[in-house]
Short mmCIF file of C-alpha atoms and ligand atoms in Angstrom, two decimals:
data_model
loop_
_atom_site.label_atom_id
_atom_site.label_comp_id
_atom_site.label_asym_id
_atom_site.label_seq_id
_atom_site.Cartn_x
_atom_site.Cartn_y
_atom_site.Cartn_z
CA UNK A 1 55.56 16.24 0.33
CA UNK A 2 52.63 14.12 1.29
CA UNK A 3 52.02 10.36 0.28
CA UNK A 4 49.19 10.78 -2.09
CA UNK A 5 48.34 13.85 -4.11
CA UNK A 6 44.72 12.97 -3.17
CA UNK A 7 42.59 11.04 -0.53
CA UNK A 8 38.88 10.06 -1.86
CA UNK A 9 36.57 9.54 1.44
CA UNK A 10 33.89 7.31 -0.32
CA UNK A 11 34.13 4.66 -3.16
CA UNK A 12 30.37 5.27 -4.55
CA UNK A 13 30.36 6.79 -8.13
CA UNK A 14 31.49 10.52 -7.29
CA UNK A 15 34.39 8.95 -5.59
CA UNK A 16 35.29 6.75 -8.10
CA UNK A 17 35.08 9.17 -11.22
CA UNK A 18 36.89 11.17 -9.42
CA UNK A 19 39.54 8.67 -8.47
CA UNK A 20 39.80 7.77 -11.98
CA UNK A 21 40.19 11.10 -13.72
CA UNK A 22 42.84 11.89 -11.31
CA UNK A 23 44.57 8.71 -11.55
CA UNK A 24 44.60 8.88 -15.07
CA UNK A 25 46.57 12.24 -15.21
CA UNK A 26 48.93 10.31 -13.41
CA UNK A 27 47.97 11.34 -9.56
CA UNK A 28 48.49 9.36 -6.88
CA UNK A 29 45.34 8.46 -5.42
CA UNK A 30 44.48 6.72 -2.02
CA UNK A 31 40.83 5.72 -1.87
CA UNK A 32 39.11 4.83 1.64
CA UNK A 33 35.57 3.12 2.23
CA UNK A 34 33.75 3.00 5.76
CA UNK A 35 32.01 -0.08 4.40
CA UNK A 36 33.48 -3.69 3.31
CA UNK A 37 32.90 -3.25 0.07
CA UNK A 38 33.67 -0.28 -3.00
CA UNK A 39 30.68 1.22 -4.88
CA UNK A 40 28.52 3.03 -2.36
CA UNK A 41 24.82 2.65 -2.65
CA UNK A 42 25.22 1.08 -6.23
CA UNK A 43 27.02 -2.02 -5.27
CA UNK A 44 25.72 -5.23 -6.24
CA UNK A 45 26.59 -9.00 -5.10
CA UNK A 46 25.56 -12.07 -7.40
CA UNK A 47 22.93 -14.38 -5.12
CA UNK A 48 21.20 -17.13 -7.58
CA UNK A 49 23.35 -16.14 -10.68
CA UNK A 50 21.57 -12.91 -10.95
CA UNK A 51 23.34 -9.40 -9.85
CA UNK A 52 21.56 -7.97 -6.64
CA UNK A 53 21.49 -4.42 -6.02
CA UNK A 54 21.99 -4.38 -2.33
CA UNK A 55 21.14 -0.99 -1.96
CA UNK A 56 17.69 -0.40 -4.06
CA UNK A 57 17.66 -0.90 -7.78
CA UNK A 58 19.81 1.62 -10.09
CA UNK A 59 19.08 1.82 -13.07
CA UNK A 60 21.44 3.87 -15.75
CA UNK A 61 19.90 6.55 -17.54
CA UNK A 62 20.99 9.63 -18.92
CA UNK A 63 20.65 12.17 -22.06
CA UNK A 64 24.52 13.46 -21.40
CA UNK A 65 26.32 11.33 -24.79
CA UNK A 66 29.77 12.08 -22.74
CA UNK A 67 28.76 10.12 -20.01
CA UNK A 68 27.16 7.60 -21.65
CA UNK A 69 30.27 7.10 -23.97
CA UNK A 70 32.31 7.28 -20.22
CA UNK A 71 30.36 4.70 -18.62
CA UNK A 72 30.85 2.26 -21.04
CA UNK A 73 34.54 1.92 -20.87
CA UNK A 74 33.89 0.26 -17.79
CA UNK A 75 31.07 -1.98 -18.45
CA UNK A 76 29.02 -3.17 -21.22
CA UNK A 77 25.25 -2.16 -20.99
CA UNK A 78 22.27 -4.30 -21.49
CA UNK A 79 19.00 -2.90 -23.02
CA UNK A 80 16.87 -2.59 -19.93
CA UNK A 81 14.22 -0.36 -19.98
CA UNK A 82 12.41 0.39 -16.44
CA UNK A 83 8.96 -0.07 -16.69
CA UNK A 84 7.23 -0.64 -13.47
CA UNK A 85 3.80 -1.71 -12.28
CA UNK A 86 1.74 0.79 -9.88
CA UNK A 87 -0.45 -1.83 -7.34
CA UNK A 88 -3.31 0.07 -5.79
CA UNK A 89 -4.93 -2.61 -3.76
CA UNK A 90 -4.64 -5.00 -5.90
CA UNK A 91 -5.40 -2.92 -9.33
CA UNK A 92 -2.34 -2.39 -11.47
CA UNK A 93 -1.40 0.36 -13.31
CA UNK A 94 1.15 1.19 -15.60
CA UNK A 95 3.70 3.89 -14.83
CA UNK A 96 4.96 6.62 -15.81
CA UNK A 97 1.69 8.44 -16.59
CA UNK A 98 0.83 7.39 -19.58
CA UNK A 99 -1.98 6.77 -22.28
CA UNK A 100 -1.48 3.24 -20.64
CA UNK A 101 -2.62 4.17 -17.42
CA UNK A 102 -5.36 6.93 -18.52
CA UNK A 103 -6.54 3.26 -20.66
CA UNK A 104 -6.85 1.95 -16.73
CA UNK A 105 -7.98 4.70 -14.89
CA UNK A 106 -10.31 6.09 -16.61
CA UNK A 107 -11.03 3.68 -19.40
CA UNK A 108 -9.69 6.33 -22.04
CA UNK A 109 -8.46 5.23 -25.69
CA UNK A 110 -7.12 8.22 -27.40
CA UNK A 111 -4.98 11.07 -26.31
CA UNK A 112 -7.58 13.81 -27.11
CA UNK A 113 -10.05 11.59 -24.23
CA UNK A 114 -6.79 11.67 -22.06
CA UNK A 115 -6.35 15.07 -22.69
CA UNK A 116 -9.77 16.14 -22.28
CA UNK A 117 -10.26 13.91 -19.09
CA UNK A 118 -6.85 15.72 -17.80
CA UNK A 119 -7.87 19.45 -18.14
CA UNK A 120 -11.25 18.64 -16.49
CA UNK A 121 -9.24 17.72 -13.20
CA UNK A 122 -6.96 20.52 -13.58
CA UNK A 123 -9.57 23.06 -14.76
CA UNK A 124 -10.72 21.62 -10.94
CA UNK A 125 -7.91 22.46 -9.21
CA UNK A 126 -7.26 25.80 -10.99
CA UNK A 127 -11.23 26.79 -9.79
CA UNK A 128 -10.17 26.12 -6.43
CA UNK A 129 -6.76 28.29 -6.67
CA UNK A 130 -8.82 31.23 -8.25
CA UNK A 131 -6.42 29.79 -11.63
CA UNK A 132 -2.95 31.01 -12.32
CA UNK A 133 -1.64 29.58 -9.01
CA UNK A 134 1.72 28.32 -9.08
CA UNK A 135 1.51 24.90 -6.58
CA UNK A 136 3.42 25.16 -3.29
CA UNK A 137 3.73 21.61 -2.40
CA UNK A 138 4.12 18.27 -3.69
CA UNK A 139 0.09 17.30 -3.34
CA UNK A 140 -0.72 21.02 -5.46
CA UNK A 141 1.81 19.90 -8.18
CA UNK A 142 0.79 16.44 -8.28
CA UNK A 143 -3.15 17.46 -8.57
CA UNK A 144 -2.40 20.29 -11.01
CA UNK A 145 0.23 17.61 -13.33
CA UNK A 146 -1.92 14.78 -13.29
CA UNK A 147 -5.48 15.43 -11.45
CA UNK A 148 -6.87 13.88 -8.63
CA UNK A 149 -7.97 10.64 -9.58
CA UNK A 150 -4.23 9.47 -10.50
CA UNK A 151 -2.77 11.59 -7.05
CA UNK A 152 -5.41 9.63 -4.85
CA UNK A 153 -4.27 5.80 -5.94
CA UNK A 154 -0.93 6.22 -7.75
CA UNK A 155 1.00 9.35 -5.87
CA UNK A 156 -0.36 10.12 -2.26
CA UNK A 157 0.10 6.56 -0.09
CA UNK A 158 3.48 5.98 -1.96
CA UNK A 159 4.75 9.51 -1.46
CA UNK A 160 3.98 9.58 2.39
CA UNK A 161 5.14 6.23 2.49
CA UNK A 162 8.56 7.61 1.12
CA UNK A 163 9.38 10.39 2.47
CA UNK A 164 7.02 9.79 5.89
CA UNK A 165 5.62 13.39 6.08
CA UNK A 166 2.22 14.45 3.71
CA UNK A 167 2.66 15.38 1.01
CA UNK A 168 1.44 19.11 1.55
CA UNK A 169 4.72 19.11 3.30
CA UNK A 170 6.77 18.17 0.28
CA UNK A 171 8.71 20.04 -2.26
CA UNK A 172 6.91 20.26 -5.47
CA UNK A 173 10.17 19.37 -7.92
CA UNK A 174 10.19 15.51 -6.59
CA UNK A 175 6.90 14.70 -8.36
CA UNK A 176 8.32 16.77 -11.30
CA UNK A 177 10.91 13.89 -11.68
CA UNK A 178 7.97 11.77 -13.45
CA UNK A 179 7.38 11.75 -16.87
CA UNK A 180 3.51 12.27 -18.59
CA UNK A 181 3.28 11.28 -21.68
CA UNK A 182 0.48 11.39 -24.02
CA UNK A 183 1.69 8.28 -25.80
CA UNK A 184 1.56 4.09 -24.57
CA UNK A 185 4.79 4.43 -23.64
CA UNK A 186 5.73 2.60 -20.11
CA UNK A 187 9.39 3.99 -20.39
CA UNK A 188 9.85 5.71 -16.93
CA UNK A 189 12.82 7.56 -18.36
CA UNK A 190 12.94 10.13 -21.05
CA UNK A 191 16.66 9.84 -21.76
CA UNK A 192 17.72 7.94 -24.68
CA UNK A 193 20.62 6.09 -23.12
CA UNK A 194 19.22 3.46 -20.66
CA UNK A 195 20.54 -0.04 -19.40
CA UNK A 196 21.91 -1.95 -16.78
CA UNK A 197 26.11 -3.26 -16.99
CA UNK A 198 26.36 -6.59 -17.73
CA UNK A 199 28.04 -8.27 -14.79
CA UNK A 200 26.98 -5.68 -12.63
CA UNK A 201 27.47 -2.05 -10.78
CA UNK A 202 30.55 -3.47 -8.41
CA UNK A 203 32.65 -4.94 -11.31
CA UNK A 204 31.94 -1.46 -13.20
CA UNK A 205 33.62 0.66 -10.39
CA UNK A 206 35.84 -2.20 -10.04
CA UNK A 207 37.13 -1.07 -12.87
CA UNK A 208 37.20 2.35 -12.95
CA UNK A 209 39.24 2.20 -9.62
CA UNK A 210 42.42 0.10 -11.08
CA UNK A 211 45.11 2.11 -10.35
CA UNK A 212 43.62 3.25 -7.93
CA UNK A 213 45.24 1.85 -3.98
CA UNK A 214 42.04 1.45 -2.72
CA UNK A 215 41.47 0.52 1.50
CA UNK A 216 37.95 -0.60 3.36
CA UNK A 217 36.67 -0.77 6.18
CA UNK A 218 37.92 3.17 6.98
CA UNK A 219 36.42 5.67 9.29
CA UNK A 220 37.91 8.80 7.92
CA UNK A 221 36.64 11.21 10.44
CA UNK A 222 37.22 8.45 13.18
CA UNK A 223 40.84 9.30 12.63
CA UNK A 224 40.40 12.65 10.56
CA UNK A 225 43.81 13.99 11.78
CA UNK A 226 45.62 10.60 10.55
CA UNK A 227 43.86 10.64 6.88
CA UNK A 228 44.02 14.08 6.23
CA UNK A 229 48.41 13.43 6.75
CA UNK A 230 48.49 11.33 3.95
CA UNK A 231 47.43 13.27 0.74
CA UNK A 232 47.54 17.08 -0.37
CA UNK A 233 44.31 17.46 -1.10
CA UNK A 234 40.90 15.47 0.63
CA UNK A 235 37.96 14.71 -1.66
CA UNK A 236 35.16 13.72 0.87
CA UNK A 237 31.78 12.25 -0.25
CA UNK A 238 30.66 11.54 2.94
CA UNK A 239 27.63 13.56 5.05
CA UNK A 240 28.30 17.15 4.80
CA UNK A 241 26.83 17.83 8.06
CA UNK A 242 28.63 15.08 9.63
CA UNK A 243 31.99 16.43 8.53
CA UNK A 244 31.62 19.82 10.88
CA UNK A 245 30.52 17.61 13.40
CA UNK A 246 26.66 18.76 13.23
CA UNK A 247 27.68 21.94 14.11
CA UNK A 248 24.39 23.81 13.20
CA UNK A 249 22.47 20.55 13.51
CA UNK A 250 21.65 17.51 11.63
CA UNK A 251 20.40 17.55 8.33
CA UNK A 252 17.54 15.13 7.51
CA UNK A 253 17.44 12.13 5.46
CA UNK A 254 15.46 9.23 4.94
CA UNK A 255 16.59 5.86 5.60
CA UNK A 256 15.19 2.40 3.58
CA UNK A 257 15.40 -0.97 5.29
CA UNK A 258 15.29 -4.08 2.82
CA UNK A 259 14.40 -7.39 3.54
CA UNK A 260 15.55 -9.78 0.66
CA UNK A 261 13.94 -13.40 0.24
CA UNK A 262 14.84 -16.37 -2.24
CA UNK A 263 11.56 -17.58 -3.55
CA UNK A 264 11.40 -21.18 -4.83
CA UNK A 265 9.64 -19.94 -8.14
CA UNK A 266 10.98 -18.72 -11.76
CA UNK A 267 9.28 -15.56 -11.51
CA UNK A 268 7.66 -14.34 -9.03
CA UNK A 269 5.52 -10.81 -10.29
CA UNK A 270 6.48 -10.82 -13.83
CA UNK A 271 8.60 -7.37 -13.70
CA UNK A 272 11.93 -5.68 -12.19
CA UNK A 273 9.96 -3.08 -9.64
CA UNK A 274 5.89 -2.93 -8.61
CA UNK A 275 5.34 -0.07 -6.51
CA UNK A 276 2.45 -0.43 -4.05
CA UNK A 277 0.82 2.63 -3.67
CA UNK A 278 -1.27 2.32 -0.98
CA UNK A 279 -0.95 3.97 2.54
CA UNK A 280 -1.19 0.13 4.12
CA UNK A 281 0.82 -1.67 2.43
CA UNK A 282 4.36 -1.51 4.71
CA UNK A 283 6.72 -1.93 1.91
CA UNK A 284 6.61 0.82 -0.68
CA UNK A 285 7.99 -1.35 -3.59
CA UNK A 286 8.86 -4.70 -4.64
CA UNK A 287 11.93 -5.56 -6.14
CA UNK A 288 12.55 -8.52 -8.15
CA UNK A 289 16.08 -8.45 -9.49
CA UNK A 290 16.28 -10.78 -12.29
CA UNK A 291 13.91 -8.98 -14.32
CA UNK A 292 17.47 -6.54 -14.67
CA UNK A 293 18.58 -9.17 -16.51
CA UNK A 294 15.70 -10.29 -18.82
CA UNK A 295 14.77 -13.35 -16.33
CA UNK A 296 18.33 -14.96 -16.39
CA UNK A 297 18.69 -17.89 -14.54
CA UNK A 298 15.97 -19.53 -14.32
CA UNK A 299 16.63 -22.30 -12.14
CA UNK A 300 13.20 -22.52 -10.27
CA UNK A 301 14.57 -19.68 -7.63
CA UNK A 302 13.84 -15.88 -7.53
CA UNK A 303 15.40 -13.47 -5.48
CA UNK A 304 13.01 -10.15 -4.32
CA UNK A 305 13.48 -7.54 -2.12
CA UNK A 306 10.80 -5.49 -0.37
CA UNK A 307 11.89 -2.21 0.32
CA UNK A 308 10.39 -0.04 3.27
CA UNK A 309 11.07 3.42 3.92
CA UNK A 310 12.01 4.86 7.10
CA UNK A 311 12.40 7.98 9.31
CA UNK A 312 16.42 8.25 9.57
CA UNK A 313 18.34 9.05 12.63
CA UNK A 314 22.05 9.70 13.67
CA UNK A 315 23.65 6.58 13.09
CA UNK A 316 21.22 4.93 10.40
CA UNK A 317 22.10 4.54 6.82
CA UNK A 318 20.90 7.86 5.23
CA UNK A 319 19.66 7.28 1.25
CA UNK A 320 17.51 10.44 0.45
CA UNK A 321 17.98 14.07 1.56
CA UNK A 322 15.01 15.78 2.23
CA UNK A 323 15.42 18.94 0.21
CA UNK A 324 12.51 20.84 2.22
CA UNK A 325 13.09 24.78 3.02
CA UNK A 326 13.83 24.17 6.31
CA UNK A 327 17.17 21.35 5.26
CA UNK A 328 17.91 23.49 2.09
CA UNK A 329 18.67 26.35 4.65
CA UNK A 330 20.64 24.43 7.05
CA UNK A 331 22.26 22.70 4.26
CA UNK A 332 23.14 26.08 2.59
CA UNK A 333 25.55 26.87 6.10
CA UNK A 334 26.99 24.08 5.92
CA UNK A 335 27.73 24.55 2.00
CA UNK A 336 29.47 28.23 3.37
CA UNK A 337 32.10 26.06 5.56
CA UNK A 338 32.72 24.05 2.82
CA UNK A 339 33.73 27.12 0.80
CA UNK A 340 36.67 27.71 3.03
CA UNK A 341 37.74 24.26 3.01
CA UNK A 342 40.47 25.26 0.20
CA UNK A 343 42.26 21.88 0.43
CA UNK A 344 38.89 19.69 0.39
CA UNK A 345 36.83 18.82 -2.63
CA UNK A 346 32.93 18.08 -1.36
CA UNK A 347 30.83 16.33 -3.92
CA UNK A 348 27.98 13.29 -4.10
CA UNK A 349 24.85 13.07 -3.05
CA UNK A 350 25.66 12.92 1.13
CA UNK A 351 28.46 15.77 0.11
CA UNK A 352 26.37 18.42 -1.83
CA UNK A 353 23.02 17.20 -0.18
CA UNK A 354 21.04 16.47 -3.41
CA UNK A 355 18.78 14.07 -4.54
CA UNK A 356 21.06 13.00 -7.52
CA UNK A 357 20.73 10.70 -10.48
CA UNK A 358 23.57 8.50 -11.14
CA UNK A 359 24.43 10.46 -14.82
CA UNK A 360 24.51 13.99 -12.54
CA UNK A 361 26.57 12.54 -10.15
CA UNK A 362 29.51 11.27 -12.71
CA UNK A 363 28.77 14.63 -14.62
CA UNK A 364 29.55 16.56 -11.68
CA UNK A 365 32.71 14.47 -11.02
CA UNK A 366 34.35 14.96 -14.39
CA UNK A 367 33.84 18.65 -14.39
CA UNK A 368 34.71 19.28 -10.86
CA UNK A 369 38.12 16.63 -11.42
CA UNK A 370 38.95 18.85 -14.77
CA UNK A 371 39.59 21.79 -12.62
CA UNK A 372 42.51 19.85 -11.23
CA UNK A 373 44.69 18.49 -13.73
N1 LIG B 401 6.12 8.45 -6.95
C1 LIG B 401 4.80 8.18 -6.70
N2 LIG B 401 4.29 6.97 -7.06
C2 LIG B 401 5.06 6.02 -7.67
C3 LIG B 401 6.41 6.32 -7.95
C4 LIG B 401 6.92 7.55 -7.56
O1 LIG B 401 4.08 9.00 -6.15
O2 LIG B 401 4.53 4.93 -7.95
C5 LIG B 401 6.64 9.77 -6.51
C6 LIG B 401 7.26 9.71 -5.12
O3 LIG B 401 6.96 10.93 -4.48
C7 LIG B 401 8.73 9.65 -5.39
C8 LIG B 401 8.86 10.49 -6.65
O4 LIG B 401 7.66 10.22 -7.37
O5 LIG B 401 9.47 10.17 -4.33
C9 LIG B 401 10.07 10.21 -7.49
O6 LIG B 401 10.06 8.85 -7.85
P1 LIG B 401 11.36 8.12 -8.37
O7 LIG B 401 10.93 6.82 -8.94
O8 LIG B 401 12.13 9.05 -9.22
O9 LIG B 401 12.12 7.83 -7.01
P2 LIG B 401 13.48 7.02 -6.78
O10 LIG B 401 13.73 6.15 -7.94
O11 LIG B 401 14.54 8.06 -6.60
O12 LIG B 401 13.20 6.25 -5.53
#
């Protein structure tokens, strides 16, 4: 008979929901961190009275009413709405694509103009596919969604930027993430449940971990043999590739570097996140994180954070998988091995290899943590 019932690699949502459901059933959980702090990529820290989201803004959205309802026994949710600014050299544009930004690119007023406008860049595209071609890249599905115009200033800089490869090298579902709406609607989310948790992401997992004996500052596969002694059964949210010791290889990611500034101003660009959409600019977004929090605290100081994108290697922090063919197939062995692992639950975004949303990820959590209680 083993210490724990469980051991939860990773205190970042999937850990955490996971941790909680168990814990609740009355398991004994044991919950280890590599970092110095709980909540994965989601934590937050308070600098200037305002909550800073350490690792690139989150914001909470979902159409799933159980996880909404879940969520908010840990936290109370404000009312933000994400609507950020597109800055093409200077021009601004509203995202997502919407009758706001047809207004700016094209000087458009209705949706029939929009609409018209739309299929005449399409009805391009489709000439020069011989029509019914389905698109095979990012660049095809971005020109066939939303025409040329609107991939030239608002998609193609950013998305190289992003994911540093062009865009004819890119799947075509991450584009698909974006809404277009025929409306003047700036919403960048379609779900109805949106907001931010008053008093932040950290205190939220904070509390869905009491109960839970939680440790930091943990290698897990530094001392695999050690960990894996203390609990029946492993739930590891860590790099899948990573945890078979790259055995077919590494799997890609890409990594972000952020370099966060106090500005002696109230506000600094007027909104939570303006992406700059050229190829030049080095940053791919600015983030200015009081706007989370409807300008709170305004004491003359501002904090921002530019965000830059970069290529990842062994040892770097990795934030996005790139889901091309070529990772989806090495990912797919590595998703075999983790088959056979009977005693070890894999799930999370570094676990499963996905490009998650934070809703998916605690979705995923609860139904994988009903199978075992
Ligand atoms: N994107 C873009 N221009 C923008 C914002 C997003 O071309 O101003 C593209 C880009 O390829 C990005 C994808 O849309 O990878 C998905 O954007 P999302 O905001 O969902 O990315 P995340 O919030 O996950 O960073």
């Amino acid at each position: 008979m083993k210490k724990y019932d469980y051991l939860i690699v990773g205190t970042g949502l999937f850990g955490s929901v996971f941790a909680n459901q168990l814990t609740g059933k009355g398991k004994k959980c044991l919950a280890i961190d590599k970092r110095l702090n709980i909540a994965g990529n989601i934590y937050s820290r308070e600098i200037e009275g305002v909550q800073v989201h350490m690792y690139g803004p989150h914001i909470f959205h979902t159409s799933d009413k159980e996880v909404w309802d879940y969520v908010r026994q840990f936290a109370e949710f404000n009312h933000f709405h994400y609507e950020p600014v597109a800055n093409y050299k200077g021009e601004l544009f509203n995202l997502p694509f919407n009758m706001n930004t047809f207004h700016q690119m094209w000087g458009v007023n209705t949706p029939e103009e929009a609409e018209r406008e739309l299929e005449c860049q399409r009805k391009r595209f489709l000439a020069e596919h011989q029509g019914g071609y389905e698109p095979q890249n990012l660049e095809e599905q971005a020109i066939k969604l939303i025409g040329y115009d609107i991939y030239v200033k608002l998609i193609k800089g950013y998305t190289e930027k992003q994911w540093g490869r062009p865009c004819t090298e890119l799947p075509a579902f991450i584009i698909r993430r974006l809404p277009v709406r025929l409306r003047y609607d700036n919403n960048y989310f379609n779900d109805p449940y949106q907001g931010i948790p008053v008093g932040g992401y950290t205190q939220m997992v904070e509390k869905m971990l009491s109960g839970v004996e939680v440790k930091l500052d943990c290698d897990y596969l530094a001392d695999k043999e050690y960990y894996d002694s203390l609990a029946e059964r492993i739930v590891y949210t860590g790099p899948i590739d990573a945890y078979f010791n790259y055995c077919y290889g590494s799997l890609e990611y890409r990594s972000l570097r952020f370099e966060t500034e106090i500005c002696d101003m109230d506000n600094y660009q007027g909104c939570a996140g303006m992406n700059f959409t050229d190829a030049e600019t080095p940053y791919t977004r600015i983030v200015e994180h009081k706007h989370f929090e409807f300008g709170k605290g305004n004491t003359g100081r501002t904090v921002i954070t530019k965000e830059y994108s970069s290529e990842w290697k062994q040892g770097d922090e990795p934030y996005y998988p790139v889901n091309d063919l070529k990772n989806q197939k090495l990912y797919t062995k590595y998703g075999q091995m983790a088959d056979r692992e009977t005693n070890v639950i894999f799930g999370g975004r570094l676990a499963e290899y996905k490009y998650y949303d934070m809703d998916k990820v605690i979705r995923r959590a609860l139904d994988i943590s009903k199978q075992f209680v």
